[in-house]
């Protein structure tokens, strides 16, 4: 059984994306869950996905995100000092922005094998530590 970290952009596609994109992400997640993959997120993911609905005062969309993050099938990776140390190292090595470095660090320190994103530039920074999965083309 492996773990896959969900970057904020993937969750935004899953919840707010065009129907074709939403369905594509859902189907791939369903297949991976059937294969035993456990999906993970961090509080940074929660923060980033809530900004849009808060700005637009969209309480229904905000509630959708809140319900999504309460799913028992998802694992929350808690912030720990080693996450921030790893993020600092990733930033120093690859000039990533802090949020991107933190997302990768949460995935690495959370024992994830895959990092689901639509940001191809993260592949170089992840190196051999994580497989970058681009579920949206």
Coordinates of C-alpha atoms in Angstrom, one line a residue:
X1 CA 0.0 0.0 0.0
X2 CA 1.4 3.4 -1.0
X3 CA 0.6 7.0 -0.3
X4 CA -0.1 9.9 -2.6
X5 CA -0.1 13.5 -1.5
X6 CA -2.7 15.8 -3.1
X7 CA -1.5 19.2 -4.1
X8 CA -4.0 22.0 -3.7
X9 CA -4.4 22.4 -7.5
X10 CA -5.6 18.8 -7.8
X11 CA -8.3 19.3 -5.1
X12 CA -9.4 22.5 -6.8
X13 CA -9.8 20.6 -10.1
X14 CA -11.6 17.8 -8.2
X15 CA -14.1 20.1 -6.5
X16 CA -14.3 23.2 -8.8
X17 CA -13.0 22.0 -12.2
X18 CA -14.8 21.6 -15.4
X19 CA -17.0 18.4 -15.4
X20 CA -14.5 16.5 -17.7
X21 CA -11.6 17.3 -15.5
X22 CA -13.5 16.5 -12.2
X23 CA -14.5 13.2 -13.6
X24 CA -11.0 12.4 -14.8
X25 CA -9.5 13.1 -11.4
X26 CA -12.2 11.2 -9.6
X27 CA -11.8 8.1 -11.7
X28 CA -8.1 8.1 -11.3
X29 CA -8.4 8.5 -7.6
X30 CA -11.0 5.7 -7.4
X31 CA -8.7 3.4 -9.3
X32 CA -5.7 4.2 -7.2
X33 CA -7.7 3.7 -4.0
X34 CA -8.8 0.3 -5.2
X35 CA -5.1 -0.5 -5.7
X36 CA -4.5 0.4 -2.1
X37 CA -3.2 3.9 -2.4
X38 CA -3.9 6.2 0.6
X39 CA -4.4 9.8 -0.3
X40 CA -2.9 12.5 2.0
X41 CA -3.1 16.2 2.4
X42 CA -1.7 18.9 4.8
X43 CA -3.2 21.9 6.5
X44 CA -1.4 24.0 3.8
X45 CA -3.6 22.2 1.3
X46 CA -6.7 23.1 3.4
X47 CA -5.5 26.8 3.6
X48 CA -4.9 27.1 -0.1
X49 CA -8.2 25.5 -1.2
X50 CA -10.2 27.7 1.1
X51 CA -8.9 31.1 0.0
X52 CA -11.1 31.3 -3.2
X53 CA -14.4 30.4 -1.5
X54 CA -13.6 32.8 1.4
X55 CA -12.8 35.6 -1.0
X56 CA -16.0 35.1 -3.0
X57 CA -18.0 34.5 0.2
X58 CA -19.2 31.2 -1.3
X59 CA -20.3 29.3 1.8
X60 CA -21.5 26.3 -0.2
X61 CA -18.2 25.8 -1.8
X62 CA -16.4 26.3 1.5
X63 CA -18.6 23.6 3.0
X64 CA -17.8 21.2 0.2
X65 CA -14.1 21.6 1.0
X66 CA -14.7 21.2 4.7
X67 CA -16.6 18.0 4.1
X68 CA -13.9 16.7 1.7
X69 CA -11.2 17.1 4.3
X70 CA -13.2 15.2 6.9
X71 CA -13.4 12.0 4.8
X72 CA -12.0 9.1 6.8
X73 CA -10.3 7.8 3.7
X74 CA -8.0 10.8 3.6
X75 CA -4.9 11.1 5.8
X76 CA -3.9 14.4 7.2
X77 CA -0.1 14.8 7.5
X78 CA 0.5 16.9 10.6
X79 CA 3.1 19.7 10.6
X80 CA 6.3 18.7 12.4
X81 CA 9.7 20.3 12.7
X82 CA 11.3 17.9 10.2
X83 CA 8.7 19.0 7.6
X84 CA 10.0 22.6 7.8
X85 CA 13.7 21.5 7.8
X86 CA 13.1 19.5 4.7
X87 CA 11.2 22.4 3.1
X88 CA 14.2 24.7 3.9
X89 CA 16.5 22.2 2.2
X90 CA 14.3 21.9 -0.9
X91 CA 14.2 25.7 -1.2
X92 CA 17.9 26.0 -0.9
X93 CA 18.5 23.3 -3.5
X94 CA 16.0 24.3 -6.1
X95 CA 14.7 27.9 -5.5
X96 CA 11.2 26.7 -4.9
X97 CA 8.7 29.1 -3.4
X98 CA 7.9 28.4 0.2
X99 CA 4.5 26.9 -0.3
X100 CA 5.8 24.5 -3.0
X101 CA 8.7 23.4 -0.8
X102 CA 6.3 22.8 2.1
X103 CA 3.9 20.7 0.0
X104 CA 6.8 18.5 -1.2
X105 CA 8.2 18.3 2.4
X106 CA 4.9 17.3 3.8
X107 CA 4.7 14.5 1.2
X108 CA 8.3 13.3 1.8
X109 CA 8.1 13.4 5.6
X110 CA 4.6 11.9 5.5
X111 CA 6.0 8.8 3.7
X112 CA 4.3 9.4 0.4
X113 CA 5.4 7.7 -2.8
X114 CA 3.5 10.0 -5.2
X115 CA 2.9 13.7 -5.4
X116 CA -0.2 14.6 -7.4
X117 CA 0.0 18.0 -8.9
X118 CA -0.4 20.0 -12.2
X119 CA 2.9 21.8 -11.5
X120 CA 5.5 20.1 -13.7
X121 CA 8.3 22.3 -12.3
X122 CA 8.1 20.4 -9.0
X123 CA 9.4 17.2 -10.6
X124 CA 13.0 18.4 -10.6
X125 CA 12.9 19.4 -6.9
X126 CA 11.2 16.1 -5.9
X127 CA 14.1 14.2 -7.5
X128 CA 14.1 10.6 -6.6
X129 CA 12.2 11.2 -3.4
X130 CA 8.7 11.3 -5.0
X131 CA 7.0 10.3 -8.2
X132 CA 5.2 13.3 -9.7
X133 CA 1.8 12.4 -11.0
X134 CA 0.1 14.8 -13.4
X135 CA -3.6 13.5 -13.4
X136 CA -4.8 16.5 -15.4
X137 CA -3.6 17.0 -18.9

